[in-house]
């Protein structure tokens, strides 16, 4: 299995960047790389249609996942993963769950629906001395308890979601130069290739009823949200169904609410078709759903424009009651001399 998301493209300088740039999909770098950021955790209230700052932390924090008890968000920074209280005297004070200098944890992490476990993609360090391509990288999918215990590897790939019954994980992988969606048992058994289209696919997540997997794809010439049955897209992907169709942004990482009534995306300017970009013009967009697809007359609508990148929320940030969701925005602090 070859990886397609290079979460550390600046890790070893320009030569590594040139190797990874050919992959097409470049994930946000969890290492601080010349620019320092302050991170604002932000919440959108679906009913009130309001955006509220939650707290601010120094550093570049990624992909907050809301725990089922509503007490914490789980987020990564600098290759480690943390839980952060959302209220009380310790609000906004990170508590490390797991960190290991030999394993870089990426922003591809997700909680099981009961929040008892975390699945996350990592990168084993050091990198191979004679690395010729990304195929030489060991990028394990790891599972641990919420306190960081029982960490173990189950497969390779870029993790994005759990099935509601915790039996399966869905992730992005590449075979024969084709980026596709895969499913694996949470015990590491029974790999299933779910898509076969030659266009790039990414960001798979389950609906709460376990019947559908939502993902983003470039198969319609730009990135849009799609869905397919939980057993795969079928022959020639004929069961894949397009969900969004905006003309002004590249729409990545569809996150469907637990009640199935809403979907939001992390959307990029049209001139940034990969997701290595960090900058102005990022958008949070929402779509009202009926029966899992866009409601009659509903359109993918911008609710927030901000400075950020795909680390803002490449995995889902919905609250358990579907009333709110959380993501991160960045504030540039300093430009370090090269």
XYZ file of N, CA, C and O in Angstrom, residues 124-240:
468
model
N 6.036 6.633 10.867
C 7.121 6.095 11.685
C 8.432 6.782 11.335
O 8.799 6.893 10.165
N 9.116 7.259 12.354
C 10.403 7.929 12.199
C 11.513 7.083 12.826
O 11.258 6.299 13.746
N 12.752 7.205 12.326
C 13.174 8.094 11.231
C 12.732 7.555 9.879
O 12.451 6.372 9.722
N 12.702 8.444 8.913
C 12.406 8.033 7.547
C 13.555 7.181 7.009
O 14.697 7.325 7.448
N 13.283 6.290 6.069
C 14.347 5.461 5.502
C 15.473 6.305 4.902
O 15.221 7.313 4.239
N 16.710 5.908 5.145
C 17.856 6.677 4.650
C 17.911 6.739 3.131
O 18.311 7.741 2.554
N 17.526 5.664 2.474
C 17.584 5.616 1.009
C 16.202 5.726 0.394
O 15.916 5.103 -0.628
N 15.344 6.519 1.000
C 13.978 6.652 0.512
C 13.947 7.236 -0.891
O 14.496 8.303 -1.151
N 13.303 6.528 -1.787
C 13.183 6.976 -3.175
C 11.790 7.472 -3.508
O 11.607 8.224 -4.464
N 10.801 7.047 -2.760
C 9.434 7.480 -3.006
C 8.632 7.326 -1.730
O 9.105 6.766 -0.729
N 7.393 7.802 -1.767
C 6.523 7.708 -0.598
C 6.183 6.266 -0.265
O 5.763 5.966 0.852
N 6.357 5.368 -1.212
C 6.079 3.959 -0.947
C 7.003 3.382 0.120
O 6.701 2.342 0.718
N 8.116 4.058 0.372
C 9.068 3.579 1.370
C 8.696 4.011 2.793
O 9.349 3.626 3.753
N 7.663 4.839 2.926
C 7.262 5.347 4.234
C 6.335 4.343 4.915
O 5.472 3.746 4.282
N 6.503 4.176 6.206
C 5.587 3.354 6.996
C 4.575 4.286 7.650
O 4.907 5.068 8.534
N 3.326 4.245 7.178
C 2.282 5.143 7.674
C 1.157 4.322 8.310
O 0.125 4.056 7.704
N 1.333 3.906 9.547
C 0.362 3.030 10.184
C -0.923 3.733 10.597
O -0.914 4.911 10.971
N -2.029 2.990 10.535
C -3.248 3.383 11.218
C -3.183 2.773 12.615
O -3.021 1.561 12.767
N -3.290 3.613 13.625
C -3.141 3.208 15.014
C -4.463 3.393 15.751
O -5.218 4.329 15.461
N -4.739 2.531 16.700
C -5.911 2.659 17.555
C -5.451 2.680 19.007
O -4.584 1.905 19.402
N -6.049 3.569 19.788
C -5.741 3.646 21.218
C -7.014 4.002 21.976
O -8.008 4.470 21.384
N -7.004 3.778 23.276
C -8.078 4.257 24.129
C -7.959 5.767 24.299
O -6.922 6.367 23.995
N -8.990 6.388 24.826
C -9.000 7.841 24.947
C -7.925 8.344 25.905
O -7.537 9.509 25.841
N -7.414 7.464 26.765
C -6.322 7.866 27.651
C -4.950 7.539 27.077
O -3.927 7.704 27.735
N -4.900 7.076 25.831
C -3.638 6.768 25.169
C -3.149 5.350 25.372
O -2.127 4.960 24.803
N -3.856 4.558 26.145
C -3.436 3.186 26.414
C -3.812 2.256 25.264
O -4.621 2.600 24.396
N -3.232 1.092 25.262
C -3.473 -0.007 24.291
C -3.199 0.414 22.852
O -3.826 -0.114 21.932
N -2.272 1.343 22.622
C -1.938 1.741 21.254
C -1.459 0.536 20.464
O -0.570 -0.199 20.899
N -2.043 0.340 19.269
C -1.601 -0.757 18.421
C -1.903 -0.437 16.967
O -2.809 0.325 16.646
N -1.114 -1.002 16.092
C -1.246 -0.787 14.650
C -2.199 -1.818 14.064
O -2.139 -3.002 14.399
N -3.084 -1.359 13.170
C -4.017 -2.282 12.521
C -3.842 -2.357 11.012
O -4.232 -3.355 10.390
N -3.272 -1.326 10.376
C -3.154 -1.323 8.920
C -2.288 -0.135 8.516
O -1.728 0.564 9.371
N -2.200 0.122 7.196
C -1.532 1.299 6.659
C -2.541 2.139 5.894
O -3.440 1.595 5.243
N -2.404 3.452 5.947
C -3.294 4.322 5.194
C -3.546 5.613 5.942
O -2.957 5.877 6.985
N -4.456 6.436 5.377
C -4.772 7.740 5.947
C -6.206 7.715 6.458
O -7.165 7.857 5.723
N -6.330 7.525 7.752
C -7.589 7.278 8.447
C -8.523 8.494 8.384
O -8.079 9.634 8.504
N -9.831 8.224 8.258
C -10.792 9.329 8.329
C -12.030 9.038 9.159
O -12.649 9.977 9.656
N -12.447 7.804 9.326
C -13.678 7.618 10.078
C -13.925 6.201 10.551
O -13.324 5.240 10.053
N -14.819 6.092 11.527
C -15.279 4.820 12.094
C -16.706 4.540 11.650
O -17.513 5.458 11.483
N -17.059 3.273 11.556
C -18.467 2.913 11.437
C -19.125 3.105 12.798
O -18.464 3.009 13.839
N -20.426 3.381 12.855
C -21.088 3.629 14.140
C -20.988 2.466 15.121
O -21.006 2.681 16.337
N -20.876 1.236 14.620
C -20.765 0.081 15.507
C -19.324 -0.245 15.872
O -19.061 -1.255 16.545
N -18.380 0.577 15.426
C -16.941 0.442 15.712
C -16.307 -0.790 15.073
O -15.166 -1.131 15.397
N -16.998 -1.446 14.141
C -16.450 -2.635 13.509
C -15.477 -2.309 12.384
O -14.610 -3.125 12.061
N -15.623 -1.126 11.765
C -14.833 -0.805 10.579
C -14.195 0.574 10.680
O -14.693 1.465 11.380
N -13.100 0.736 9.947
C -12.465 2.019 9.716
C -12.468 2.285 8.214
O -12.297 1.365 7.419
N -12.660 3.538 7.831
C -12.531 3.913 6.417
C -11.363 4.882 6.281
O -11.121 5.729 7.152
N -10.637 4.743 5.179
C -9.397 5.496 5.003
C -9.114 5.660 3.519
O -9.767 5.059 2.652
N -8.114 6.494 3.226
C -7.665 6.723 1.864
C -6.350 5.994 1.643
O -5.460 6.027 2.487
N -6.227 5.340 0.508
C -5.003 4.651 0.146
C -4.797 4.736 -1.356
O -5.657 5.227 -2.086
N -3.656 4.266 -1.823
C -3.378 4.297 -3.260
C -2.777 2.975 -3.696
O -1.893 2.430 -3.051
N -3.322 2.450 -4.788
C -2.799 1.249 -5.429
C -2.735 1.530 -6.923
O -3.672 2.090 -7.495
N -1.626 1.156 -7.546
C -1.459 1.375 -8.990
C -1.701 2.835 -9.363
O -2.385 3.153 -10.342
N -1.143 3.745 -8.551
C -1.233 5.184 -8.793
C -2.654 5.712 -8.789
O -2.971 6.722 -9.423
N -3.552 5.054 -8.067
C -4.947 5.470 -8.014
C -5.357 5.692 -6.561
O -5.310 4.766 -5.754
N -5.750 6.914 -6.235
C -6.172 7.256 -4.873
C -7.626 6.869 -4.684
O -8.510 7.384 -5.370
N -7.889 5.975 -3.752
C -9.233 5.454 -3.554
C -9.583 5.338 -2.080
O -8.752 5.525 -1.196
N -10.850 4.998 -1.845
C -11.375 4.804 -0.498
C -11.370 3.313 -0.178
O -11.746 2.486 -1.011
N -10.959 3.000 1.051
C -10.881 1.616 1.512
C -11.566 1.466 2.863
O -11.700 2.439 3.616
N -11.955 0.235 3.155
C -12.497 -0.117 4.470
C -11.694 -1.282 5.034
O -11.281 -2.167 4.284
N -11.478 -1.239 6.337
C -10.785 -2.326 7.020
C -11.509 -2.595 8.331
O -12.094 -1.669 8.923
N -11.521 -3.835 8.787
C -12.043 -4.120 10.104
C -11.200 -3.425 11.159
O -9.989 -3.262 10.996
N -11.811 -2.998 12.252
C -11.046 -2.310 13.294
C -10.037 -3.233 13.965
O -9.155 -2.768 14.689
N -10.139 -4.547 13.679
C -9.112 -5.490 14.136
C -8.035 -5.715 13.083
O -7.140 -6.542 13.260
N -8.114 -4.984 11.956
C -7.128 -5.088 10.890
C -7.441 -6.113 9.829
O -6.643 -6.332 8.911
N -8.603 -6.718 9.885
C -8.954 -7.786 8.938
C -9.863 -7.273 7.822
O -10.523 -6.244 7.959
N -9.871 -7.999 6.708
C -10.880 -7.829 5.669
C -10.844 -6.529 4.905
O -11.864 -5.837 4.782
N -9.694 -6.176 4.326
C -9.628 -4.944 3.536
C -10.584 -4.994 2.354
O -10.658 -5.986 1.634
N -11.324 -3.906 2.147
C -12.249 -3.773 1.021
C -11.944 -2.483 0.276
O -11.936 -1.399 0.871
N -11.687 -2.585 -1.023
C -11.540 -1.400 -1.857
C -12.932 -0.931 -2.250
O -13.694 -1.649 -2.886
N -13.284 0.313 -1.889
C -14.657 0.793 -2.039
C -14.876 1.605 -3.301
O -16.011 1.717 -3.767
N -13.824 2.228 -3.855
C -13.934 2.985 -5.102
C -12.826 2.572 -6.052
O -11.751 2.141 -5.626
N -13.077 2.715 -7.342
C -12.088 2.333 -8.357
C -11.899 3.405 -9.432
O -11.086 3.231 -10.326
N -12.654 4.492 -9.367
C -12.525 5.551 -10.356
C -11.093 6.067 -10.401
O -10.412 6.139 -9.382
N -10.614 6.441 -11.601
C -9.235 6.885 -11.762
C -8.974 8.268 -11.164
O -7.826 8.649 -10.971
N -10.027 9.016 -10.870
C -9.851 10.313 -10.221
C -9.529 10.122 -8.743
O -9.762 9.050 -8.174
N -8.980 11.157 -8.131
C -8.602 11.085 -6.718
C -9.832 11.135 -5.820
O -10.754 11.917 -6.041
N -9.850 10.288 -4.794
C -10.881 10.276 -3.761
C -10.211 10.457 -2.407
O -9.063 10.072 -2.211
N -10.952 10.998 -1.439
C -10.362 11.249 -0.125
C -11.477 11.451 0.900
O -12.660 11.563 0.562
N -11.090 11.492 2.187
C -11.940 11.954 3.278
C -13.192 11.157 3.573
O -14.249 11.756 3.799
N -13.161 9.823 3.639
C -14.391 9.063 3.862
C -14.879 9.128 5.312
O -14.093 9.078 6.248
N -16.203 9.230 5.486
C -16.844 9.201 6.799
C -18.207 8.524 6.688
O -18.901 8.687 5.687
N -18.592 7.810 7.739
C -19.882 7.129 7.772
C -21.015 8.074 8.185
O -20.820 8.995 8.985
N -22.208 7.796 7.675
C -23.418 8.378 8.232
C -23.755 7.642 9.526
O -23.319 6.511 9.761
N -24.560 8.271 10.379
C -24.851 7.707 11.701
C -25.641 6.409 11.631
O -25.572 5.584 12.556
N -26.394 6.190 10.555
C -27.135 4.940 10.420
C -26.277 3.803 9.864
O -26.747 2.664 9.757
N -25.019 4.121 9.508
C -24.097 3.104 9.011
C -24.359 2.654 7.590
O -23.671 1.747 7.097
N -25.287 3.285 6.891
C -25.669 2.835 5.552
C -24.850 3.477 4.435
O -24.809 2.949 3.316
N -24.218 4.616 4.722
C -23.538 5.378 3.679
C -22.148 5.803 4.132
O -21.907 6.010 5.324
N -21.279 5.966 3.152
C -19.968 6.578 3.378
C -19.883 7.808 2.481
O -20.051 7.711 1.253
N -19.665 8.945 3.089
C -19.497 10.203 2.374
C -18.004 10.444 2.155
O -17.180 10.115 3.013
N -17.645 11.039 1.024
C -16.247 11.285 0.712
C -16.157 12.443 -0.270
O -17.175 12.936 -0.774
N -14.947 12.926 -0.514
C -14.759 13.952 -1.540
C -14.006 13.344 -2.713
O -13.212 12.418 -2.543
N -14.280 13.852 -3.889
C -13.694 13.284 -5.100
C -13.503 14.369 -6.149
O -14.259 15.344 -6.206
N -12.500 14.146 -6.976
C -12.205 15.054 -8.087
C -12.717 14.484 -9.413
O -12.339 14.950 -10.486
N -13.592 13.502 -9.348
C -14.039 12.810 -10.555
C -14.924 13.663 -11.460
O -15.171 13.283 -12.609
N -15.403 14.801 -10.970
C -16.205 15.694 -11.826
C -15.408 16.933 -12.224
O -15.989 17.989 -12.448
N -14.082 16.806 -12.284
C -13.108 17.824 -12.718
C -12.722 18.800 -11.611
O -11.732 19.513 -11.743
N -13.482 18.867 -10.527
C -13.111 19.623 -9.337
C -13.530 18.802 -8.122
O -14.226 17.806 -8.245
N -13.089 19.242 -6.933
C -13.424 18.505 -5.722
C -14.848 18.815 -5.273
O -15.232 19.976 -5.122
N -15.635 17.768 -5.081
C -17.002 17.866 -4.590
C -17.261 16.743 -3.592
O -16.489 15.788 -3.491
N -18.369 16.856 -2.867
C -18.780 15.814 -1.938
C -19.617 14.758 -2.658
O -20.484 15.083 -3.484
N -19.348 13.503 -2.330
C -20.057 12.358 -2.888
C -20.455 11.418 -1.747
O -20.011 11.581 -0.615
N -21.274 10.423 -2.066
C -21.536 9.348 -1.125
C -21.686 8.033 -1.884
O -21.917 8.028 -3.098
N -21.580 6.938 -1.143
C -21.753 5.604 -1.700
C -22.292 4.689 -0.594
O -22.169 5.004 0.599
N -22.886 3.559 -0.956
C -23.317 2.605 0.066
C -22.137 2.126 0.910
O -20.982 2.140 0.460
N -22.433 1.694 2.115
C -21.376 1.310 3.056
C -20.586 0.088 2.606
O -19.495 -0.167 3.137
N -21.087 -0.660 1.622
C -20.354 -1.802 1.091
C -19.578 -1.457 -0.168
O -19.022 -2.346 -0.822
N -19.551 -0.181 -0.552
C -18.755 0.227 -1.688
C -19.569 0.821 -2.821
O -20.804 0.749 -2.836
N -18.849 1.397 -3.793
C -19.496 2.114 -4.894
C -19.962 1.200 -6.021
O -20.578 1.667 -6.980
N -19.648 -0.088 -5.933
C -20.119 -1.030 -6.947
C -19.276 -1.028 -8.208
O -18.302 -0.272 -8.326
N -19.655 -1.862 -9.192
C -18.899 -1.939 -10.454
C -18.829 -0.583 -11.139
O -19.851 0.105 -11.274
N -17.626 -0.199 -11.550
C -17.400 1.091 -12.210
C -17.899 2.269 -11.374
O -18.219 3.331 -11.913
N -17.999 2.068 -10.068
C -18.462 3.114 -9.142
C -19.856 3.632 -9.509
O -20.188 4.799 -9.269
N -20.700 2.767 -10.060
C -22.005 3.230 -10.515
C -22.978 3.538 -9.383
O -24.064 4.090 -9.614
N -22.599 3.202 -8.152
C -23.446 3.530 -7.004
C -22.994 4.814 -6.296
O -23.637 5.238 -5.330
N -21.910 5.421 -6.752
C -21.456 6.687 -6.180
C -22.383 7.812 -6.616
O -22.807 7.879 -7.776
